[in-house]
Coordinates of C-alpha atoms and ligand atoms in Angstrom, one line a residue:
X1 CA 65.0 172.4 85.4
X2 CA 64.5 172.4 81.7
X3 CA 67.4 171.2 79.6
X4 CA 68.2 170.8 75.9
X5 CA 70.0 167.6 75.0
X6 CA 71.7 167.8 71.6
X7 CA 72.4 164.4 70.3
X8 CA 75.3 164.9 67.9
X9 CA 77.6 162.9 65.6
X10 CA 78.3 162.2 62.0
X11 CA 75.5 161.3 59.6
X12 CA 74.5 157.7 60.1
X13 CA 75.4 157.4 63.7
X14 CA 71.8 157.0 64.8
X15 CA 71.1 160.5 66.1
X16 CA 67.4 160.5 65.0
X17 CA 66.6 157.1 66.4
X18 CA 68.4 157.6 69.7
X19 CA 67.2 161.3 70.0
X20 CA 63.5 160.2 69.5
X21 CA 63.9 157.4 72.0
X22 CA 65.5 159.7 74.5
X23 CA 62.8 162.3 74.1
X24 CA 60.1 159.6 74.6
X25 CA 61.9 158.4 77.8
X26 CA 62.3 161.9 79.2
X27 CA 58.8 162.9 78.0
X28 CA 60.0 166.0 76.2
X29 CA 59.7 167.1 72.6
X30 CA 62.1 165.8 69.9
X31 CA 63.4 167.8 66.9
X32 CA 65.4 166.4 64.1
X33 CA 67.9 169.0 62.9
X34 CA 67.7 167.6 59.4
X35 CA 64.1 168.8 59.2
X36 CA 65.4 172.4 59.6
X37 CA 67.8 172.5 56.7
X38 CA 66.9 175.0 54.0
X39 CA 66.0 173.5 50.6
X40 CA 69.3 174.5 49.1
X41 CA 71.3 172.5 51.8
X42 CA 69.3 169.4 51.2
X43 CA 69.8 169.8 47.4
X44 CA 73.5 170.3 47.8
X45 CA 73.8 167.1 49.9
X46 CA 71.6 165.1 47.6
X47 CA 74.0 166.2 44.8
X48 CA 76.8 164.6 46.8
X49 CA 78.4 167.9 47.9
X50 CA 79.4 168.5 51.5
X51 CA 78.1 171.6 53.3
X52 CA 80.5 174.3 54.4
X53 CA 80.4 176.8 57.3
X54 CA 78.4 179.4 55.5
X55 CA 75.8 176.8 54.4
X56 CA 75.3 175.8 58.0
X57 CA 75.2 179.3 59.6
X58 CA 71.5 180.0 59.2
X59 CA 70.6 176.4 60.1
X60 CA 72.6 176.5 63.3
X61 CA 71.0 179.9 64.1
X62 CA 67.5 178.4 63.7
X63 CA 68.4 175.4 65.9
X64 CA 69.8 177.8 68.5
X65 CA 66.5 179.7 68.6
X66 CA 64.6 176.4 68.8
X67 CA 66.7 175.4 71.9
X68 CA 66.1 178.8 73.5
X69 CA 62.4 178.5 73.0
X70 CA 62.4 174.9 74.3
X71 CA 64.1 176.1 77.5
X72 CA 61.1 178.2 78.5
X73 CA 58.9 175.1 78.1
X74 CA 59.9 171.5 79.2
X75 CA 63.2 171.4 77.3
X76 CA 63.8 169.2 74.3
X77 CA 66.0 166.7 72.5
X78 CA 67.5 168.0 69.3
X79 CA 69.4 165.7 66.9
X80 CA 72.1 167.7 65.1
X81 CA 75.5 166.7 63.7
X82 CA 77.2 169.7 65.5
X83 CA 80.5 168.5 64.0
X84 CA 82.7 171.5 64.9
X85 CA 83.5 173.1 68.2
X86 CA 82.3 176.5 66.9
X87 CA 79.0 175.0 65.7
X88 CA 78.4 173.7 69.3
X89 CA 79.3 177.2 70.6
X90 CA 76.8 178.7 68.3
X91 CA 74.1 176.3 69.4
X92 CA 74.6 176.8 73.1
X93 CA 75.6 180.4 73.1
X94 CA 74.2 182.2 76.2
X95 CA 72.4 179.0 77.3
X96 CA 75.6 176.9 78.0
X97 CA 74.5 175.7 81.4
X98 CA 71.3 174.3 80.1
X99 CA 72.6 172.5 77.1
X100 CA 74.1 169.0 77.2
X101 CA 75.8 167.5 74.2
X102 CA 75.6 163.7 73.7
X103 CA 78.1 162.5 71.2
X104 CA 77.3 159.2 69.4
X105 CA 80.7 157.9 68.7
X106 CA 81.5 155.2 66.3
X107 CA 83.9 153.7 63.8
X108 CA 83.8 155.0 60.2
X109 CA 83.4 151.5 58.7
X110 CA 80.5 150.6 61.0
X111 CA 78.7 153.8 60.1
X112 CA 79.4 153.4 56.4
X113 CA 77.7 149.9 56.5
X114 CA 74.7 151.4 58.3
X115 CA 74.4 154.2 55.8
X116 CA 74.6 151.8 52.9
X117 CA 71.7 149.9 54.4
X118 CA 69.6 153.1 54.7
X119 CA 67.2 153.7 51.9
X120 CA 65.8 157.0 50.6
X121 CA 68.0 159.3 52.6
X122 CA 69.3 162.5 51.1
X123 CA 72.8 162.0 52.6
X124 CA 74.8 159.6 50.4
X125 CA 77.4 157.3 52.0
X126 CA 80.0 159.1 49.9
X127 CA 79.7 162.1 52.1
X128 CA 80.7 160.3 55.2
X129 CA 84.4 160.9 54.7
X130 CA 83.8 164.7 54.6
X131 CA 81.8 164.4 57.8
X132 CA 84.6 162.7 59.6
X133 CA 87.1 165.2 58.1
X134 CA 85.0 168.0 59.5
X135 CA 84.3 166.4 62.9
X136 CA 86.1 167.9 65.9
X137 CA 85.3 165.4 68.6
X138 CA 83.8 167.2 71.6
X139 CA 85.7 167.2 74.9
X140 CA 82.9 168.0 77.2
X141 CA 80.1 165.9 75.6
X142 CA 78.8 162.7 77.0
X143 CA 80.3 160.0 74.8
X144 CA 78.1 157.1 73.9
X145 CA 79.3 154.2 71.8
X146 CA 77.1 153.3 68.8
X147 CA 78.0 149.7 69.3
X148 CA 75.3 149.6 71.9
X149 CA 71.6 149.0 70.9
X150 CA 69.5 152.3 70.8
X151 CA 67.8 151.2 74.0
X152 CA 71.1 150.6 75.7
X153 CA 72.4 153.9 74.5
X154 CA 69.4 155.7 76.0
X155 CA 69.7 153.9 79.3
X156 CA 73.4 154.9 79.5
X157 CA 72.4 158.5 78.7
X158 CA 69.6 158.6 81.3
X159 CA 71.8 157.0 83.9
X160 CA 74.6 159.5 83.2
X161 CA 72.2 162.4 83.3
X162 CA 70.4 161.5 86.5
X163 CA 72.8 159.9 88.8
X164 CA 75.8 162.1 89.4
X165 CA 78.6 160.9 91.6
X166 CA 79.7 162.9 94.6
X167 CA 83.4 162.3 94.1
X168 CA 85.7 160.9 91.4
X169 CA 89.0 159.2 91.4
X170 CA 91.6 159.1 88.6
X171 CA 94.3 156.5 88.6
X172 CA 93.5 152.9 89.5
X173 CA 96.9 151.8 90.7
X174 CA 97.2 150.0 94.0
X175 CA 96.4 153.0 96.2
X176 CA 93.7 154.4 93.9
X177 CA 91.9 151.1 93.8
X178 CA 91.9 150.7 97.6
X179 CA 90.7 154.3 98.1
X180 CA 87.8 153.7 95.7
X181 CA 86.8 150.6 97.6
X182 CA 87.1 152.5 100.9
X183 CA 84.9 155.4 99.5
X184 CA 82.3 152.9 98.2
X185 CA 82.2 151.0 101.4
X186 CA 81.3 154.2 103.2
X187 CA 78.4 154.7 100.9
X188 CA 79.7 157.4 98.6
X189 CA 78.6 157.4 95.0
X190 CA 81.9 157.4 93.2
X191 CA 83.1 157.6 89.6
X192 CA 86.4 155.9 88.7
X193 CA 88.6 156.6 85.8
X194 CA 91.7 154.9 84.4
X195 CA 93.2 155.8 81.1
X196 CA 93.0 153.5 78.1
X197 CA 96.3 152.4 76.7
X198 CA 96.1 150.0 73.9
X199 CA 97.5 146.6 74.9
X200 CA 98.8 148.0 78.1
X201 CA 95.9 149.4 80.2
X202 CA 92.6 148.3 78.9
X203 CA 89.2 148.3 80.6
X204 CA 90.9 148.8 83.9
X205 CA 88.0 150.6 85.6
X206 CA 85.3 148.4 84.2
X207 CA 87.2 145.2 85.2
X208 CA 88.0 146.6 88.6
X209 CA 84.3 147.4 89.2
X210 CA 83.2 143.9 88.1
X211 CA 85.7 142.3 90.5
X212 CA 84.4 144.0 93.7
X213 CA 80.7 143.7 94.8
X214 CA 81.0 146.9 96.9
X215 CA 81.6 148.8 93.7
X216 CA 78.2 147.8 92.1
X217 CA 77.0 151.4 92.3
X218 CA 80.3 152.9 91.3
X219 CA 80.7 154.3 87.7
X220 CA 83.6 153.1 85.8
X221 CA 85.2 155.0 82.9
X222 CA 88.0 155.0 80.5
X223 CA 86.7 158.1 78.8
X224 CA 87.8 161.2 80.7
X225 CA 85.0 163.5 79.4
X226 CA 82.3 161.1 80.5
X227 CA 84.0 160.6 83.9
X228 CA 84.0 164.4 84.4
X229 CA 80.4 164.7 83.3
X230 CA 79.4 162.1 85.7
X231 CA 80.3 164.2 88.7
X232 CA 78.2 166.6 90.7
X233 CA 79.3 170.2 90.6
X234 CA 81.4 171.6 92.1
X235 CA 83.3 168.5 91.1
X236 CA 85.7 166.8 93.6
X237 CA 88.3 164.7 91.9
X238 CA 91.1 162.8 93.6
X239 CA 94.2 162.0 91.6
X240 CA 96.2 159.0 92.5
X241 CA 98.8 159.4 89.8
X242 CA 102.6 159.1 90.0
X243 CA 104.1 162.4 91.1
X244 CA 105.9 164.6 88.5
X245 CA 105.4 164.3 84.8
X246 CA 102.6 161.8 84.8
X247 CA 100.6 164.0 87.1
X248 CA 101.2 167.1 85.0
X249 CA 100.1 165.2 81.9
X250 CA 96.9 164.1 83.6
X251 CA 96.2 167.7 84.7
X252 CA 96.8 169.0 81.2
X253 CA 94.0 166.7 79.9
X254 CA 91.7 167.1 82.9
X255 CA 91.7 170.8 83.6
X256 CA 90.2 172.0 80.3
X257 CA 87.2 169.8 81.1
X258 CA 86.6 171.4 84.5
X259 CA 84.6 174.4 85.6
X260 CA 85.2 177.2 88.1
X261 CA 84.9 176.0 91.7
X262 CA 85.9 172.4 90.9
X263 CA 88.3 170.8 93.4
X264 CA 91.3 168.5 92.6
X265 CA 92.9 166.5 95.3
X266 CA 96.4 165.3 94.6
X267 CA 96.8 162.2 96.8
X268 CA 100.3 161.3 95.6
X269 CA 103.7 161.9 97.0
X270 CA 104.3 165.2 95.2
X271 CA 107.0 167.7 96.1
X272 CA 105.5 170.5 98.2
X273 CA 106.8 173.2 95.9
X274 CA 105.3 171.6 92.8
X275 CA 102.0 171.4 94.7
X276 CA 102.2 175.1 95.5
X277 CA 103.0 176.0 91.9
X278 CA 100.1 173.9 90.6
X279 CA 97.8 175.6 93.2
X280 CA 98.8 179.0 92.0
X281 CA 98.4 178.1 88.3
X282 CA 95.0 176.5 88.8
X283 CA 93.7 179.2 91.1
X284 CA 94.0 181.6 88.2
X285 CA 91.5 179.4 86.3
X286 CA 89.2 179.2 89.4
X287 CA 90.1 175.6 90.1
X288 CA 91.0 174.6 93.7
X289 CA 93.9 172.3 94.3
X290 CA 94.4 170.3 97.6
X291 CA 97.8 168.6 98.1
X292 CA 97.0 165.7 100.3
X293 CA 99.7 163.3 101.7
X294 CA 98.2 159.9 102.1
X295 CA 100.0 157.2 104.1
X296 CA 99.2 153.6 104.9
X297 CA 100.0 151.7 101.8
X298 CA 97.5 149.4 100.1
X299 CA 95.9 148.2 103.3
X300 CA 95.7 151.6 104.9
X301 CA 94.1 153.1 101.8
X302 CA 91.5 150.3 102.0
X303 CA 90.8 150.2 105.7
X304 CA 91.7 153.8 106.6
X305 CA 94.8 155.8 105.8
X306 CA 96.3 158.8 107.6
X307 CA 95.6 161.8 105.4
X308 CA 97.5 165.1 105.4
X309 CA 95.6 167.7 103.3
X310 CA 97.0 171.2 102.6
X311 CA 95.8 174.1 100.5
X312 CA 92.9 176.5 100.7
X313 CA 90.9 175.9 103.9
X314 CA 87.5 176.6 102.3
X315 CA 88.3 174.1 99.5
X316 CA 89.4 171.6 102.1
X317 CA 86.1 172.0 104.0
X318 CA 84.2 170.9 100.9
X319 CA 86.2 167.6 100.6
X320 CA 86.6 167.1 104.3
X321 CA 83.5 164.9 104.6
X322 CA 85.0 162.4 102.2
X323 CA 88.5 162.4 103.5
X324 CA 87.6 162.4 107.1
X325 CA 85.2 159.5 106.6
X326 CA 87.6 157.2 104.8
X327 CA 90.6 158.0 107.1
X328 CA 91.7 155.8 110.0
X329 CA 90.4 156.7 113.4
X330 CA 92.6 157.5 116.5
X331 CA 92.1 156.0 119.9
X332 CA 89.3 158.5 120.6
X333 CA 87.5 157.7 117.4
X334 CA 88.6 161.0 115.6
X335 CA 89.7 160.9 112.0
X336 CA 93.4 160.7 111.3
X337 CA 92.9 163.4 108.7
X338 CA 93.2 167.0 109.6
X339 CA 93.7 170.3 107.7
X340 CA 97.5 170.8 107.8
X341 CA 97.9 174.3 106.4
X342 CA 98.1 176.4 103.3
X343 CA 100.1 175.9 100.1
X344 CA 102.0 172.6 99.8
X345 CA 102.1 172.0 103.6
X346 CA 100.2 168.8 103.4
X347 CA 102.7 167.3 101.0
X348 CA 105.6 168.7 103.0
X349 CA 104.3 167.0 106.1
X350 CA 103.9 163.7 104.2
X351 CA 107.4 164.1 103.0
X352 CA 108.8 164.4 106.5
X353 CA 106.5 161.5 107.5
X354 CA 108.4 159.5 105.0
X355 CA 111.8 160.9 106.2
X356 CA 110.9 159.7 109.7
X357 CA 109.8 156.4 108.1
X358 CA 113.2 156.0 106.5
X359 CA 115.1 156.3 109.8
X360 CA 112.6 154.1 111.6
X361 CA 113.1 151.4 109.0
X362 CA 116.9 151.8 109.1
X363 CA 116.9 151.5 112.9
X364 CA 115.0 148.2 112.7
X365 CA 117.4 147.1 109.9
X366 CA 120.4 147.8 112.2
X367 CA 118.7 146.0 115.1
X368 CA 118.1 143.0 112.9
X369 CA 121.6 143.0 111.5
X370 CA 123.3 143.4 115.0
X371 CA 121.2 140.5 116.4
X372 CA 122.1 138.4 113.4
X373 CA 125.7 139.2 114.1
X374 CA 125.1 138.0 117.7
X375 CA 124.3 134.6 116.3
X376 CA 120.5 134.7 116.3
X377 CA 118.5 133.4 113.3
X378 CA 115.5 135.3 111.9
X379 CA 113.0 133.4 114.0
X380 CA 114.9 134.1 117.2
X381 CA 115.2 137.7 116.2
X382 CA 111.5 137.9 115.6
X383 CA 110.9 136.5 119.1
X384 CA 113.1 139.2 120.6
X385 CA 111.2 141.9 118.6
X386 CA 107.8 140.4 119.5
X387 CA 108.7 140.8 123.2
X388 CA 109.6 144.5 122.5
X389 CA 106.2 144.9 120.8
X390 CA 104.5 144.2 124.1
X391 CA 107.0 146.2 126.2
X392 CA 106.0 149.6 125.0
X393 CA 107.9 149.7 121.7
X394 CA 104.9 148.8 119.6
X395 CA 104.8 150.1 116.1
X396 CA 103.5 149.1 112.7
X397 CA 107.0 148.9 111.3
X398 CA 108.1 146.6 114.2
X399 CA 105.0 144.5 113.6
X400 CA 105.7 144.0 109.9
X401 CA 109.3 143.4 110.5
X402 CA 108.5 140.5 112.9
X403 CA 106.2 139.0 110.2
X404 CA 108.9 139.4 107.5
X405 CA 111.5 137.7 109.6
X406 CA 109.2 134.7 110.2
X407 CA 108.4 134.3 106.5
X408 CA 109.8 131.1 105.0
X409 CA 110.1 129.7 101.6
X410 CA 110.3 126.0 102.1
X411 CA 112.9 125.5 104.8
X412 CA 114.7 128.7 104.2
X413 CA 113.9 132.2 105.5
X414 CA 112.8 134.4 102.7
X415 CA 114.8 137.4 104.1
X416 CA 118.0 135.4 103.3
X417 CA 117.0 135.3 99.6
X418 CA 116.3 138.9 99.2
X419 CA 119.0 141.0 97.6
X420 CA 120.5 143.6 100.0
X421 CA 120.0 146.6 97.7
X422 CA 117.3 149.1 98.7
X423 CA 115.6 151.5 96.4
X424 CA 113.8 154.7 97.1
X425 CA 111.2 156.9 95.4
X426 CA 112.6 160.3 96.5
X427 CA 110.8 161.5 99.6
X428 CA 113.8 160.6 101.9
X429 CA 115.9 162.7 99.6
X430 CA 113.4 165.6 99.7
X431 CA 113.3 165.4 103.5
X432 CA 117.1 165.5 103.7
X433 CA 117.2 168.4 101.3
X434 CA 114.6 170.3 103.3
X435 CA 116.6 169.7 106.5
X436 CA 119.7 171.0 104.8
X437 CA 117.9 174.0 103.4
X438 CA 116.1 174.9 106.7
X439 CA 119.3 174.4 108.7
X440 CA 117.9 171.6 110.8
X441 CA 120.2 168.7 111.7
X442 CA 117.9 165.8 110.9
X443 CA 120.9 163.6 110.9
X444 CA 119.0 160.3 111.3
X445 CA 116.9 160.9 108.2
X446 CA 120.0 161.8 106.2
X447 CA 121.9 158.8 107.5
X448 CA 119.0 156.4 106.7
X449 CA 118.9 157.8 103.2
X450 CA 122.6 157.5 102.7
X451 CA 122.5 153.9 104.1
X452 CA 120.1 153.1 101.3
X453 CA 122.4 154.7 98.8
X454 CA 125.3 152.7 100.2
X455 CA 123.3 149.5 99.9
X456 CA 122.8 150.1 96.2
X457 CA 126.6 149.9 95.5
X458 CA 126.4 146.1 95.8
X459 CA 129.3 145.4 93.4
X460 CA 131.6 147.9 94.9
X461 CA 130.8 146.6 98.4
X462 CA 131.6 143.1 97.3
X463 CA 135.0 144.2 95.8
X464 CA 135.9 146.1 99.0
X465 CA 134.6 143.3 101.2
X466 CA 137.1 140.9 99.6
X467 CA 139.8 143.2 100.8
X468 CA 138.5 144.5 104.2
X469 CA 136.1 142.0 105.5
X470 CA 137.4 140.0 108.4
X471 CA 135.9 136.8 109.7
X472 CA 132.2 137.0 110.5
X473 CA 131.7 139.9 112.9
X474 CA 130.3 139.1 116.3
X475 CA 128.1 141.5 118.0
X476 CA 128.3 141.4 121.8
X477 CA 125.7 143.4 123.6
X478 CA 122.8 142.3 125.7
X479 CA 119.3 142.6 124.1
X480 CA 118.2 144.8 127.0
X481 CA 120.7 147.4 126.0
X482 CA 119.8 147.0 122.4
X483 CA 116.2 147.5 123.3
X484 CA 116.9 150.6 125.4
X485 CA 119.2 152.0 122.7
X486 CA 116.6 151.4 120.0
X487 CA 114.0 153.1 122.1
X488 CA 116.2 156.2 122.6
X489 CA 117.3 156.3 119.0
X490 CA 113.6 156.4 117.9
X491 CA 112.9 159.3 120.2
X492 CA 115.9 161.2 118.7
X493 CA 114.5 160.5 115.2
X494 CA 111.1 161.8 116.2
X495 CA 112.6 164.9 117.9
X496 CA 114.5 165.7 114.7
X497 CA 111.5 165.1 112.5
X498 CA 109.3 167.4 114.5
X499 CA 112.0 170.1 114.7
X500 CA 112.1 170.0 110.9
X501 CA 108.3 170.5 110.7
X502 CA 108.5 173.4 113.2
X503 CA 111.3 175.0 111.1
X504 CA 109.3 174.7 107.9
X505 CA 106.2 176.1 109.6
X506 CA 108.1 179.2 110.6
X507 CA 109.9 179.6 107.3
X508 CA 106.7 179.3 105.2
X509 CA 104.2 180.8 107.7
X510 CA 102.2 177.6 107.8
X511 CA 101.2 177.6 111.5
X512 CA 101.5 173.8 111.7
X513 CA 99.9 172.2 114.7
X514 CA 102.6 169.6 115.6
X515 CA 100.4 167.8 118.2
X516 CA 97.6 167.5 115.7
X517 CA 100.1 166.1 113.2
X518 CA 101.3 163.6 115.7
X519 CA 97.7 162.7 116.4
X520 CA 96.8 161.9 112.8
X521 CA 100.0 159.8 112.7
X522 CA 98.8 157.6 115.5
X523 CA 96.8 155.4 113.1
X524 CA 96.6 154.5 109.4
X525 CA 100.1 155.6 108.5
X526 CA 103.3 153.7 108.2
X527 CA 105.0 155.4 111.3
X528 CA 102.0 154.8 113.7
X529 CA 103.3 153.7 117.0
X530 CA 102.9 153.8 120.8
X531 CA 105.7 156.5 120.8
X532 CA 103.6 158.7 118.5
X533 CA 100.8 158.6 121.0
X534 CA 103.2 159.5 123.8
X535 CA 104.4 162.6 121.8
X536 CA 101.0 164.3 121.5
X537 CA 100.9 165.9 125.0
X538 CA 104.5 167.2 124.9
X539 CA 103.9 168.6 121.4
X540 CA 101.0 170.6 122.7
X541 CA 103.4 172.6 124.8
X542 CA 106.7 172.7 122.9
X543 CA 108.1 172.6 119.4
X544 CA 111.3 171.2 120.8
X545 CA 110.7 167.7 122.1
X546 CA 114.3 167.5 123.1
X547 CA 113.8 170.0 125.8
X548 CA 110.7 168.5 127.2
X549 CA 111.1 167.1 130.8
X550 CA 109.4 163.8 129.9
X551 CA 111.6 163.2 126.9
X552 CA 114.7 164.3 128.8
X553 CA 113.9 161.6 131.4
X554 CA 113.8 158.9 128.7
X555 CA 117.0 160.1 127.2
X556 CA 118.8 160.2 130.5
X557 CA 117.8 156.6 131.2
X558 CA 118.6 155.2 127.8
X559 CA 121.7 157.1 126.7
X560 CA 124.2 154.7 128.3
X561 CA 122.5 151.7 126.5
X562 CA 122.7 153.6 123.2
X563 CA 126.4 154.1 123.8
X564 CA 126.9 150.4 124.5
X565 CA 125.1 149.5 121.2
X566 CA 127.2 151.9 119.2
X567 CA 130.5 150.7 120.9
X568 CA 129.6 147.1 120.3
X569 CA 128.7 147.6 116.7
X570 CA 131.9 149.5 116.1
X571 CA 133.9 146.8 117.8
X572 CA 132.3 144.2 115.6
X573 CA 133.0 146.3 112.4
X574 CA 129.3 146.6 111.7
X575 CA 127.9 149.8 110.2
X576 CA 125.1 151.2 112.4
X577 CA 124.7 154.7 111.0
X578 CA 121.3 155.6 112.5
X579 CA 122.3 154.3 116.0
X580 CA 125.5 156.3 115.7
X581 CA 123.8 159.4 114.5
X582 CA 121.4 159.3 117.4
X583 CA 124.3 159.1 119.8
X584 CA 126.3 161.7 118.0
X585 CA 123.3 164.0 118.0
X586 CA 122.8 163.6 121.8
X587 CA 126.5 164.1 122.4
X588 CA 126.7 167.2 120.2
X589 CA 123.4 168.8 121.3
X590 CA 124.2 168.0 124.9
X591 CA 127.5 169.8 125.0
X592 CA 127.8 173.4 126.1
X593 CA 131.3 173.8 124.7
X594 CA 131.6 172.7 121.1
X595 CA 134.5 172.5 118.8
X596 CA 133.0 175.1 116.5
X597 CA 135.3 177.9 117.9
X598 CA 138.0 176.4 115.8
X599 CA 135.8 176.6 112.7
X600 CA 135.1 180.3 113.4
X601 CA 138.9 180.8 113.6
X602 CA 139.6 178.9 110.4
X603 CA 137.0 180.8 108.5
X604 CA 138.3 184.1 109.8
X605 CA 141.9 183.0 108.9
X606 CA 141.3 182.2 105.3
X607 CA 138.4 184.4 104.5
X608 CA 138.2 187.2 107.0
X609 CA 134.7 186.0 107.9
X610 CA 135.1 187.5 111.4
X611 CA 134.1 185.7 114.7
X612 CA 132.4 186.3 118.0
X613 CA 134.0 185.8 121.4
X614 CA 133.0 184.6 124.9
X615 CA 134.6 187.4 126.7
X616 CA 133.7 190.4 124.6
X617 CA 130.6 191.5 122.7
X618 CA 130.9 192.4 118.9
X619 CA 132.5 191.0 115.8
X620 CA 136.2 190.4 115.6
X621 CA 138.9 189.8 113.0
X622 CA 142.4 188.7 113.7
X623 CA 145.4 189.1 111.5
X624 CA 146.5 185.4 111.9
X625 CA 149.8 185.5 110.1
X626 CA 152.7 187.8 110.7
X627 CA 153.5 188.0 106.9
X628 CA 151.7 190.6 105.0
X629 CA 149.8 189.3 101.9
X630 CA 150.4 192.6 100.1
Ligands
6PG701 C1 103.3 155.6 103.1 C2 104.5 155.3 102.4 C3 104.3 155.4 100.9 C4 105.4 154.8 100.1 C5 106.7 155.5 100.2 C6 107.9 154.6 100.0 O1 103.4 156.5 103.9 O2 102.3 155.0 102.8 O3 105.5 156.1 102.8 O4 104.1 156.8 100.6 O5 105.5 153.4 100.4 O6 106.7 156.4 99.2 O7 109.0 155.4 99.7 P1 110.3 154.8 99.2 O8 110.0 154.0 97.9 O9 111.1 156.0 98.9 O10 110.9 153.9 100.3

């Protein structure tokens, strides 16, 4: 297909040399825009006067016609300063798709020196300032640095023109880097971009590429326009940017450079409502937006994460080959990546994944702490946990906990040196808020979140401990009960998590496939476990795991152990919020007659909210006091 390449830039940037060389390389004609200036323009410039818009109007028109004519032949390279956006619009009017601008970019001082060395040219170096004043740097052009030699510049141009990448990634933090390597290892031609921040983030993409042999074919950019231009259309761009403001700032810069049909994948932990809002906004500009939850941390991202993409299904299908190839594989070899549903459902599912993760982590923390209070040291605890790992309680989080407990610094266990204040990035909070808004008692997620919050009040805890703490608490409970109690508490956590997903699915009409979500959580992600495998078949039949016969069997067997764990922890004055919530939940859900009749009565008493009865149908109100308020 014939193309016109307009090599642009201020006078003295080397347009003619590079343009001629490029035309020779591409074997198409070259035209120097300077040769088309009318006599009066040349005279004006020789007199040291800058051209204005009206001087340039006819000249631009002529070059436009030249470009049009070239397109019905083999195409052409045209050197033309094209300093302003509207000049470029005039040049490419009605032939936009066939015109590529190549911007020779350089420092004013360097160009001045080059101009001063140039003999017999009508353009005097004195006019350079006016050229820079007029220049509106192009956003969509291919930017080429004039610090390269002409031959290197042409090679860079040819490379950029001919080899387009099939996918691009923005944001080379820990996760972004691992995903790039994963994509490259699977043979995808990728482009990578990281912003340039003077003295803070410099040459990130180029240095990253140089450090990893598998990236030798990848293209590295710190120029956003060049990155975008390096991608095949419709472009597929993955954003691995911190959720919230930084993401919006990136979108503000990126979106004007995109074209209709391009697809953005937000792979961060964004709030599902933000994702939906971004989707709607971008859809009005013809840009597709996939909100994809990605779990697995640095290693998962490199070797295969679990991916939860949500948004328009047709847009997903276009990026599916990339995401499904780099995702972890389940036991049957299927990708742990599956279309979740419309809107922000992918990010919602990832959020609840993290909520479940919070409670799974907290349960392990409680197990550790209780065992510590029973007199075991970290190595001994690791040995207990390692036996659980082979007794059907295997999980990624258990595995890493064992390794953490065994880690030593010199003679001492590292865990003993780590401050007992846990941070969080917000997804546990979002899960808890969602549970609250959807009316689902995901009490273990909420307790795990609040346990983290409590941990952060270190000073207050120390003050109170000096008043309340008795001698070192001793936890007395056999490890078999602890193991059983832990197993049951985990089941309760998963029951609550999936109830939450089911409720959201109904509320937002997402038609979530819970069994499929469990399947893609069996590998790659942080909450992968044997239990998750076990939950797939029941979830094919029910949204309420708690009512499934197989789950009920487990709960019946383990409930008394859970009770013993809770009783022993209470007796030893040890907080065990997630164990306690698991038991509370089973007790409360497993009771036919709850105490809520009194709540009904209280509400009716002070607010005439009415109540229902066991013995009669309808709504009732009682005048509870004999005195008349009037
Ligand atoms: C994952 C993790 C990951 C991240 C969490 C941590 O699935 O890979 O969940 O997304 O580590 O956001 O969250 P907190 O900082 O809130 O613990």
